[in-house]
Tab-separated table of C-alpha atoms in Angstrom:
chain	number	residue	atom	x	y	z
A	9	MET	CA	-37.690	17.266	-183.399
A	10	GLU	CA	-41.031	16.229	-184.824
A	11	ALA	CA	-43.112	13.881	-182.710
A	12	ASP	CA	-44.679	10.677	-183.998
A	13	ILE	CA	-46.671	10.074	-180.834
A	14	GLU	CA	-50.437	9.710	-181.077
A	15	PHE	CA	-52.461	11.858	-178.700
A	16	THR	CA	-56.079	10.710	-178.432
A	17	LEU	CA	-59.064	13.025	-178.400
A	18	ARG	CA	-59.931	11.800	-174.891
A	19	ALA	CA	-56.438	12.745	-173.619
A	20	ALA	CA	-56.536	16.103	-175.402
A	21	SER	CA	-59.951	16.903	-173.931
A	22	LYS	CA	-58.706	16.190	-170.408
A	23	VAL	CA	-55.560	18.271	-170.941
A	24	LYS	CA	-57.657	21.155	-172.289
A	25	SER	CA	-59.972	21.061	-169.254
A	26	LEU	CA	-56.985	21.046	-166.868
A	27	ILE	CA	-55.342	23.938	-168.733
A	28	ASP	CA	-58.608	25.898	-168.653
A	29	ALA	CA	-58.825	25.310	-164.896
A	30	GLU	CA	-55.285	26.720	-164.478
A	31	ALA	CA	-56.149	29.710	-166.716
A	32	ASN	CA	-52.751	29.443	-168.469
A	33	GLN	CA	-53.111	28.707	-172.183
A	34	ASP	CA	-49.303	28.390	-172.538
A	35	LEU	CA	-49.284	25.067	-170.660
A	36	LYS	CA	-48.397	21.857	-172.497
A	37	LEU	CA	-48.551	18.269	-171.291
A	38	ARG	CA	-44.992	16.985	-170.840
A	39	VAL	CA	-44.646	13.197	-171.030
A	40	PHE	CA	-41.375	11.677	-169.875
A	41	VAL	CA	-39.703	8.400	-168.984
A	42	THR	CA	-37.750	7.948	-165.777
A	43	GLY	CA	-35.995	5.058	-164.093
A	44	GLY	CA	-37.987	3.196	-161.464
A	45	GLY	CA	-41.230	1.356	-161.026
A	46	CYS	CA	-41.711	-2.370	-160.778
A	47	SER	CA	-40.688	-3.000	-164.401
A	48	GLY	CA	-37.628	-0.714	-164.552
A	49	LEU	CA	-38.925	2.421	-166.310
A	50	SER	CA	-41.917	4.617	-165.501
A	51	TYR	CA	-43.980	7.191	-167.369
A	52	GLY	CA	-44.408	10.646	-165.918
A	53	PHE	CA	-46.759	13.488	-166.763
A	54	THR	CA	-46.523	17.146	-165.838
A	55	PHE	CA	-47.529	20.514	-167.223
A	56	ASP	CA	-44.881	22.831	-168.603
A	57	ASP	CA	-45.059	26.247	-170.227
A	58	GLU	CA	-41.626	25.993	-171.873
A	59	VAL	CA	-40.279	23.930	-174.750
A	60	ALA	CA	-36.546	23.205	-174.973
A	61	GLU	CA	-34.751	23.294	-178.298
A	62	ASP	CA	-34.357	19.496	-178.367
A	63	ASP	CA	-37.927	18.692	-177.206
A	64	ALA	CA	-40.390	16.970	-179.525
A	65	LEU	CA	-43.582	19.010	-179.788
A	66	MET	CA	-46.878	17.681	-181.061
A	67	LYS	CA	-50.100	19.647	-181.391
A	68	SER	CA	-53.325	17.707	-181.519
A	69	HIS	CA	-56.971	18.546	-180.924
A	70	GLY	CA	-56.055	22.081	-179.768
A	71	VAL	CA	-53.441	21.171	-177.116
A	72	SER	CA	-49.700	20.472	-177.120
A	73	LEU	CA	-47.715	17.447	-176.003
A	74	VAL	CA	-43.980	17.802	-175.251
A	75	VAL	CA	-41.402	15.009	-174.918
A	76	ASP	CA	-37.738	15.529	-174.018
A	77	SER	CA	-35.085	14.068	-176.331
A	78	LEU	CA	-34.045	11.272	-173.936
A	79	SER	CA	-37.628	10.085	-173.385
A	80	PHE	CA	-38.480	10.368	-177.085
A	81	GLN	CA	-36.516	7.232	-177.965
A	82	TYR	CA	-38.775	5.218	-175.632
A	83	LEU	CA	-42.023	6.924	-176.650
A	84	SER	CA	-41.713	7.172	-180.433
A	85	GLY	CA	-44.725	5.437	-181.971
A	86	ALA	CA	-46.655	5.351	-178.669
A	87	GLU	CA	-50.214	6.467	-177.979
A	88	VAL	CA	-51.106	8.712	-175.035
A	89	ASP	CA	-54.684	8.276	-173.840
A	90	TYR	CA	-56.736	9.160	-170.757
A	91	LYS	CA	-58.904	6.665	-168.929
A	92	GLU	CA	-61.375	6.778	-166.079
A	93	ASP	CA	-62.491	3.556	-164.415
A	94	LEU	CA	-63.179	2.070	-160.985
A	95	GLN	CA	-59.464	2.261	-160.155
A	96	GLY	CA	-59.344	6.015	-160.814
A	97	SER	CA	-58.388	8.285	-163.660
A	98	GLN	CA	-55.015	8.676	-165.324
A	99	PHE	CA	-53.104	9.298	-168.513
A	100	VAL	CA	-51.902	6.013	-170.000
A	101	VAL	CA	-49.345	5.130	-172.655
A	102	GLN	CA	-49.685	2.295	-175.150
A	103	ASN	CA	-46.048	1.750	-176.065
A	104	PRO	CA	-44.980	-0.558	-178.920
A	105	HIS	CA	-41.410	-0.629	-177.541
A	106	ALA	CA	-42.403	-2.052	-174.143
A	107	SER	CA	-41.501	-5.722	-173.807
A	108	SER	CA	-43.478	-5.952	-170.550
A	109	THR	CA	-45.571	-3.728	-168.308
A	110	CYS	CA	-46.688	-3.898	-164.704
A	111	GLY	CA	-50.299	-4.327	-163.623
A	112	CYS	CA	-50.881	-0.617	-163.125
A	113	GLY	CA	-49.572	0.230	-166.602
A	114	ASN	CA	-47.289	3.037	-165.364
A	115	SER	CA	-44.113	0.964	-165.412
A	116	PHE	CA	-42.533	-0.882	-168.337
A	117	ALA	CA	-39.407	-2.657	-169.587
A	118	ILE	CA	-37.714	-2.430	-172.961
């Protein structure tokens, strides 16, 4: 499955620095959607060194982003970015499919 998810340079730079710190160049950022959060669905982020046959894989700015087939339907057309502000630092998703989001931006509804 080919991904149509935008991965910003800022997000890619952060992923690359985290991968370099782990000293495992096989790691990829896995983005997924799970039930829960104040709006019904939540985004999750983890590192993975494997790609399943039905995963969407995107390479951008020298790093890889992986999305499982169930989460892909919610994330297609989204943008993954990384932000640092007074509230902390985190990966964030700008999702055109979200009808509403919570204040923290980690939870959304379709």
